[in-house]
Amino acid sequence: MKNISIIGAGTMGNGIAHTFAQFDYQVNLIDVSKDSLDKGIATITRNLDRMVSKEKISEEDKKRTLANLTTHTSLADGAKNADLVVEAATENEKIKLDIFRELDKICPPKAILATNTSSIPITKIAAVTGRPKQVIGMHFMNPVPIMKLVEIIRGYNTSDEITNTVVKLAKNLGKVPTEVNDYPGFVANRILMPMINEAVETLYNNVAGVEEIDTVMKLGMAHPMGPLQLADFIGLDICLSILEVMYDGFKNPKYAPCPLLVNMVRAGKLGVKSGEGFYDYSESKKAEKVSSQFAS
């Protein structure tokens, strides 16, 4: 297995592409937008430069990694020879299902179709293909080149052979694959998103301010960043989407998104990527200034 196609050049997609390319896989990075592809390669280059400056890799390693990357704006061109496809498009069910329908037509019969979805059931995605045994979840964590965990989610029909192959592949990337079952949110987000949602509820109910909530969780629970800062980092729209998938999947009110979160997404306050969420990122990408909406 040498030919890897990654769909989506955003934060997760370019991180996954970086990781495979660094371990000498031939990577086709696919996105409908040439601008997104250029930004994705620029991000990978900056991250490699940072690794060189920290002496984690050599300049030759950087050049070899970049040489392993090819970009495509055509799904057919980028995936036609793939041994493995990892879909990392936006967390939108319709978009993902449409992509997998196309991949099933384009890819070689033996190709494995994986998705980096953080919440949408693998079984549902697999059902739109003619190869459900070869569809699996590979949920990487952000930032992908650094974080060790990969949730491996097998759908109802995913075969043992495919699961074992993907587990071995994740280990070849220096990751720690952890197998979980196919339920909305899997493990990581089933636990994380209710915590983030409860932090938003705590703010919404005026129990404490943004900095106070994050400080309690950082200093009291030893979290590397507070839940509101983490939500900004993930993207409030992504958090909302995952909560909605879990609420729809379980019909349990504990997964119902907080009205404040819903309104912030409607208003375009999505966190780091929009420049403002619970914190203001207009001057710094670090959570150093609380958004004026929540400033006391």
Tab-separated table of C-alpha atoms in Angstrom:
chain	number	residue	atom	x	y	z
A	1	MET	CA	0.000	0.000	0.000
A	2	LYS	CA	1.783	3.107	-1.259
A	3	ASN	CA	-0.735	5.334	-3.031
A	4	ILE	CA	-2.788	7.425	-0.616
A	5	SER	CA	-5.435	9.957	-1.627
A	6	ILE	CA	-6.543	12.588	0.883
A	7	ILE	CA	-9.745	14.520	0.217
A	8	GLY	CA	-9.795	18.019	1.685
A	9	ALA	CA	-6.837	20.383	2.079
A	10	GLY	CA	-8.049	22.065	5.275
A	11	THR	CA	-6.589	21.696	8.750
A	12	MET	CA	-7.211	17.961	9.061
A	13	GLY	CA	-6.625	17.076	5.421
A	14	ASN	CA	-3.270	18.793	5.091
A	15	GLY	CA	-2.185	17.344	8.444
A	16	ILE	CA	-3.057	13.808	7.327
A	17	ALA	CA	-1.339	14.372	3.967
A	18	HIS	CA	1.764	15.709	5.762
A	19	THR	CA	1.918	12.630	7.980
A	20	PHE	CA	1.592	10.071	5.189
A	21	ALA	CA	4.088	11.931	2.980
A	22	GLN	CA	6.601	12.169	5.818
A	23	PHE	CA	6.496	8.374	6.099
A	24	ASP	CA	7.236	7.981	2.373
A	25	TYR	CA	3.762	7.251	1.044
A	26	GLN	CA	2.849	8.771	-2.318
A	27	VAL	CA	0.088	11.236	-1.484
A	28	ASN	CA	-2.496	12.854	-3.739
A	29	LEU	CA	-4.060	15.806	-1.917
A	30	ILE	CA	-7.463	16.597	-3.443
A	31	ASP	CA	-9.635	19.692	-3.052
A	32	VAL	CA	-12.099	21.435	-5.363
A	33	SER	CA	-10.329	24.734	-4.630
A	34	LYS	CA	-6.845	25.432	-6.043
A	35	ASP	CA	-6.500	28.185	-3.445
A	36	SER	CA	-7.198	25.686	-0.637
A	37	LEU	CA	-4.599	23.310	-2.060
A	38	ASP	CA	-2.000	26.103	-2.217
A	39	LYS	CA	-2.771	27.070	1.386
A	40	GLY	CA	-2.594	23.418	2.443
A	41	ILE	CA	0.854	22.920	0.896
A	42	ALA	CA	2.016	26.220	2.417
A	43	THR	CA	0.871	25.017	5.843
A	44	ILE	CA	2.677	21.698	5.414
A	45	THR	CA	5.829	23.546	4.341
A	46	ARG	CA	5.705	25.849	7.380
A	47	ASN	CA	5.188	22.899	9.717
A	48	LEU	CA	8.118	21.046	8.138
A	49	ASP	CA	10.292	24.164	8.472
A	50	ARG	CA	9.374	24.273	12.152
A	51	MET	CA	10.381	20.627	12.534
A	52	VAL	CA	13.713	21.330	10.795
A	53	SER	CA	14.405	24.299	13.090
A	54	LYS	CA	13.752	22.089	16.105
A	55	GLU	CA	16.050	19.421	14.612
A	56	LYS	CA	13.287	16.817	14.574
A	57	ILE	CA	13.856	16.212	10.868
A	58	SER	CA	16.577	17.184	8.376
A	59	GLU	CA	16.319	19.497	5.382
A	60	GLU	CA	16.509	16.388	3.194
A	61	ASP	CA	13.559	14.880	5.087
A	62	LYS	CA	11.569	18.035	4.374
A	63	LYS	CA	12.399	17.946	0.651
A	64	ARG	CA	11.532	14.250	0.417
A	65	THR	CA	8.191	14.805	2.184
A	66	LEU	CA	7.191	17.627	-0.162
A	67	ALA	CA	8.269	15.542	-3.177
A	68	ASN	CA	5.839	12.832	-2.054
A	69	LEU	CA	2.893	15.262	-2.392
A	70	THR	CA	0.853	15.919	-5.526
A	71	THR	CA	-2.238	18.154	-5.650
A	72	HIS	CA	-5.434	17.673	-7.664
A	73	THR	CA	-8.670	19.600	-8.097
A	74	SER	CA	-10.289	16.574	-9.772
A	75	LEU	CA	-11.519	13.724	-7.571
A	76	ALA	CA	-11.286	11.312	-10.502
A	77	ASP	CA	-7.658	12.192	-11.252
A	78	GLY	CA	-6.602	12.179	-7.620
A	79	ALA	CA	-8.250	8.927	-6.528
A	80	LYS	CA	-8.212	6.679	-9.598
A	81	ASN	CA	-5.075	4.777	-8.519
A	82	ALA	CA	-5.528	4.918	-4.746
A	83	ASP	CA	-4.817	2.001	-2.461
A	84	LEU	CA	-6.383	3.995	0.377
A	85	VAL	CA	-8.534	7.113	0.378
A	86	VAL	CA	-8.927	9.183	3.550
A	87	GLU	CA	-11.824	11.625	3.263
A	88	ALA	CA	-11.335	14.764	5.366
A	89	ALA	CA	-13.915	17.091	3.825
A	90	THR	CA	-16.173	19.357	5.851
A	91	GLU	CA	-18.282	17.676	8.559
A	92	ASN	CA	-21.435	17.639	6.467
A	93	GLU	CA	-23.303	14.370	5.974
A	94	LYS	CA	-24.616	15.072	2.475
A	95	ILE	CA	-21.206	16.145	1.201
A	96	LYS	CA	-19.544	13.050	2.634
A	97	LEU	CA	-22.162	10.660	1.242
A	98	ASP	CA	-21.843	12.239	-2.213
A	99	ILE	CA	-18.054	11.887	-2.064
A	100	PHE	CA	-18.246	8.209	-1.144
A	101	ARG	CA	-20.716	7.497	-3.948
A	102	GLU	CA	-18.197	8.982	-6.381
A	103	LEU	CA	-15.220	7.208	-4.810
A	104	ASP	CA	-16.970	3.872	-5.200
A	105	LYS	CA	-17.140	4.503	-8.958
A	106	ILE	CA	-13.641	5.938	-9.323
A	107	CYS	CA	-11.364	3.867	-7.089
A	108	PRO	CA	-9.863	0.451	-7.866
A	109	PRO	CA	-11.967	-2.478	-6.568
A	110	LYS	CA	-9.469	-3.292	-3.797
A	111	ALA	CA	-9.131	0.282	-2.539
A	112	ILE	CA	-9.968	0.962	1.108
A	113	LEU	CA	-12.262	3.947	1.656
A	114	ALA	CA	-11.694	5.663	4.998
A	115	THR	CA	-13.292	8.738	6.519
A	116	ASN	CA	-11.925	11.141	9.104
A	117	THR	CA	-15.451	12.018	10.239
A	118	SER	CA	-15.672	12.902	13.910
A	119	SER	CA	-19.293	11.854	14.382
A	120	ILE	CA	-21.175	10.565	11.315
A	121	PRO	CA	-21.808	6.788	11.491
A	122	ILE	CA	-19.447	4.715	9.347
A	123	THR	CA	-22.233	2.241	8.577
A	124	LYS	CA	-24.312	5.043	7.055
A	125	ILE	CA	-21.410	6.186	4.886
A	126	ALA	CA	-20.568	2.617	3.839
A	127	ALA	CA	-24.174	1.964	2.817
A	128	VAL	CA	-23.933	4.322	-0.189
A	129	THR	CA	-21.077	2.258	-1.655
A	130	GLY	CA	-20.924	-1.184	-3.200
A	131	ARG	CA	-18.000	-2.123	-0.936
A	132	PRO	CA	-19.191	-1.689	2.681
A	133	LYS	CA	-16.631	-4.256	3.889
A	134	GLN	CA	-13.881	-1.863	2.750
A	135	VAL	CA	-15.199	1.303	4.425
A	136	ILE	CA	-13.758	2.313	7.791
A	137	GLY	CA	-13.249	5.327	10.042
A	138	MET	CA	-9.770	6.773	10.638
A	139	HIS	CA	-10.375	9.651	13.042
A	140	PHE	CA	-7.084	11.530	13.409
A	141	MET	CA	-6.589	14.159	16.108
A	142	ASN	CA	-5.529	17.765	15.533
A	143	PRO	CA	-2.692	18.665	15.002
A	144	VAL	CA	-2.251	15.418	13.056
A	145	PRO	CA	1.572	15.368	12.724
A	146	ILE	CA	1.902	15.627	16.522
A	147	MET	CA	-1.071	13.833	18.081
A	148	LYS	CA	-0.610	10.079	18.484
A	149	LEU	CA	-4.197	8.856	18.669
A	150	VAL	CA	-6.189	7.533	15.722
A	151	GLU	CA	-9.688	6.243	16.461
A	152	ILE	CA	-10.308	3.252	14.195
A	153	ILE	CA	-14.058	2.837	13.713
A	154	ARG	CA	-15.385	-0.223	11.965
A	155	GLY	CA	-18.836	-0.074	10.455
A	156	TYR	CA	-21.394	-2.854	10.772
A	157	ASN	CA	-19.955	-4.575	7.680
A	158	THR	CA	-16.272	-3.606	7.877
A	159	SER	CA	-14.180	-6.767	7.532
A	160	ASP	CA	-11.539	-7.976	9.981
A	161	GLU	CA	-8.990	-7.913	7.171
A	162	ILE	CA	-9.589	-4.242	6.401
A	163	THR	CA	-9.592	-3.316	10.090
A	164	ASN	CA	-6.294	-5.124	10.676
A	165	THR	CA	-4.758	-3.489	7.606
A	166	VAL	CA	-5.740	0.000	8.743
A	167	VAL	CA	-4.552	-0.623	12.313
A	168	LYS	CA	-1.168	-1.737	10.977
A	169	LEU	CA	-1.034	1.281	8.674
A	170	ALA	CA	-1.691	3.680	11.570
A	171	LYS	CA	1.150	2.052	13.512
A	172	ASN	CA	3.427	2.532	10.494
A	173	LEU	CA	2.701	6.265	10.808
A	174	GLY	CA	3.889	6.232	14.421
A	175	LYS	CA	0.322	6.537	15.707
A	176	VAL	CA	-1.544	4.644	18.416
A	177	PRO	CA	-4.659	3.129	16.789
A	178	THR	CA	-7.574	2.497	19.145
A	179	GLU	CA	-10.542	0.465	17.922
A	180	VAL	CA	-14.008	1.718	18.847
A	181	ASN	CA	-17.521	0.755	17.788
A	182	ASP	CA	-19.731	2.681	15.394
A	183	TYR	CA	-22.003	4.923	17.453
A	184	PRO	CA	-22.506	8.681	16.999
A	185	GLY	CA	-19.502	10.622	18.290
A	186	PHE	CA	-17.508	7.392	18.752
A	187	VAL	CA	-15.471	7.803	21.984
A	188	ALA	CA	-13.504	11.051	21.721
A	189	ASN	CA	-16.366	13.351	20.808
A	190	ARG	CA	-19.029	11.492	22.746
A	191	ILE	CA	-17.114	12.500	25.874
A	192	LEU	CA	-15.546	15.775	24.719
A	193	MET	CA	-18.509	17.529	23.101
A	194	PRO	CA	-20.900	17.265	26.075
A	195	MET	CA	-18.114	18.764	28.209
A	196	ILE	CA	-17.687	21.668	25.787
A	197	ASN	CA	-21.458	22.096	25.569
A	198	GLU	CA	-21.716	22.156	29.372
A	199	ALA	CA	-18.994	24.807	29.511
A	200	VAL	CA	-21.039	26.913	27.069
A	201	GLU	CA	-24.149	26.321	29.219
A	202	THR	CA	-22.184	27.458	32.283
A	203	LEU	CA	-21.306	30.691	30.486
A	204	TYR	CA	-24.871	31.045	29.138
A	205	ASN	CA	-26.287	30.723	32.673
A	206	ASN	CA	-23.826	33.343	33.964
A	207	VAL	CA	-22.202	30.974	36.454
A	208	ALA	CA	-18.785	32.308	35.484
A	209	GLY	CA	-16.971	34.152	32.699
A	210	VAL	CA	-14.970	32.762	29.788
A	211	GLU	CA	-11.550	33.014	31.428
A	212	GLU	CA	-12.846	31.752	34.766
A	213	ILE	CA	-14.402	28.622	33.224
A	214	ASP	CA	-11.254	27.833	31.268
A	215	THR	CA	-9.001	28.529	34.260
A	216	VAL	CA	-10.952	26.114	36.475
A	217	MET	CA	-10.553	23.318	33.923
A	218	LYS	CA	-6.889	24.057	33.204
A	219	LEU	CA	-5.702	24.440	36.774
A	220	GLY	CA	-8.247	22.227	38.517
A	221	MET	CA	-8.427	19.353	36.013
A	222	ALA	CA	-4.983	19.677	34.387
A	223	HIS	CA	-6.426	20.212	30.908
A	224	PRO	CA	-3.870	21.761	28.516
A	225	MET	CA	-6.497	24.290	27.381
A	226	GLY	CA	-9.916	25.219	28.672
A	227	PRO	CA	-13.074	23.882	26.973
A	228	LEU	CA	-14.103	27.256	25.538
A	229	GLN	CA	-10.658	27.864	24.067
A	230	LEU	CA	-10.682	24.301	22.720
A	231	ALA	CA	-14.094	24.888	21.125
A	232	ASP	CA	-12.690	27.974	19.378
A	233	PHE	CA	-9.731	25.895	18.188
A	234	ILE	CA	-11.950	23.100	16.829
A	235	GLY	CA	-14.468	25.516	15.309
A	236	LEU	CA	-17.830	26.253	16.894
A	237	ASP	CA	-19.596	25.152	13.716
A	238	ILE	CA	-17.878	21.759	13.942
A	239	CYS	CA	-18.812	21.436	17.623
A	240	LEU	CA	-22.430	22.261	16.786
A	241	SER	CA	-22.492	19.783	13.904
A	242	ILE	CA	-21.145	16.949	16.068
A	243	LEU	CA	-23.632	17.667	18.862
A	244	GLU	CA	-26.485	17.680	16.355
A	245	VAL	CA	-25.376	14.303	14.957
A	246	MET	CA	-25.268	12.828	18.473
A	247	TYR	CA	-28.598	14.389	19.450
A	248	ASP	CA	-30.184	13.014	16.294
A	249	GLY	CA	-28.554	9.613	16.777
A	250	PHE	CA	-29.373	9.091	20.457
A	251	LYS	CA	-32.468	11.300	20.893
A	252	ASN	CA	-31.072	12.141	24.323
A	253	PRO	CA	-31.502	15.753	25.551
A	254	LYS	CA	-28.038	15.728	27.144
A	255	TYR	CA	-26.611	16.153	23.630
A	256	ALA	CA	-28.868	19.116	22.715
A	257	PRO	CA	-26.656	22.085	21.753
A	258	CYS	CA	-26.742	25.108	24.037
A	259	PRO	CA	-28.730	28.020	22.499
A	260	LEU	CA	-25.676	30.265	22.913
A	261	LEU	CA	-23.587	27.930	20.769
A	262	VAL	CA	-26.323	27.831	18.118
A	263	ASN	CA	-26.590	31.630	18.013
A	264	MET	CA	-22.825	32.140	17.820
A	265	VAL	CA	-22.608	29.839	14.800
A	266	ARG	CA	-25.540	31.631	13.153
A	267	ALA	CA	-23.737	34.925	13.725
A	268	GLY	CA	-20.548	33.600	12.132
A	269	LYS	CA	-18.562	33.634	15.380
A	270	LEU	CA	-16.799	30.325	14.734
A	271	GLY	CA	-13.604	30.685	16.755
A	272	VAL	CA	-10.031	30.947	15.490
A	273	LYS	CA	-10.911	30.479	11.816
A	274	SER	CA	-13.361	33.417	11.779
A	275	GLY	CA	-11.249	35.614	14.050
A	276	GLU	CA	-13.677	35.554	16.963
A	277	GLY	CA	-15.487	33.052	19.156
A	278	PHE	CA	-15.303	33.017	22.929
A	279	TYR	CA	-11.988	34.820	22.472
A	280	ASP	CA	-10.891	37.576	20.073
A	281	TYR	CA	-8.194	36.437	17.611
A	282	SER	CA	-7.918	39.644	15.587
A	283	GLU	CA	-4.462	40.397	16.990
A	284	SER	CA	-3.229	36.971	18.087
A	285	LYS	CA	-4.093	33.336	17.386
A	286	LYS	CA	-3.621	32.685	21.096
A	287	ALA	CA	-6.592	32.966	23.448
A	288	GLU	CA	-5.306	36.094	25.171
A	289	LYS	CA	-8.306	38.384	24.836
A	290	VAL	CA	-11.911	37.513	25.649
A	291	SER	CA	-14.436	38.441	22.953
A	292	SER	CA	-16.075	41.803	23.635
A	293	GLN	CA	-19.438	39.997	23.805
A	294	PHE	CA	-18.292	38.256	26.991
A	295	ALA	CA	-15.902	40.839	28.433
A	296	SER	CA	-16.956	42.061	31.854
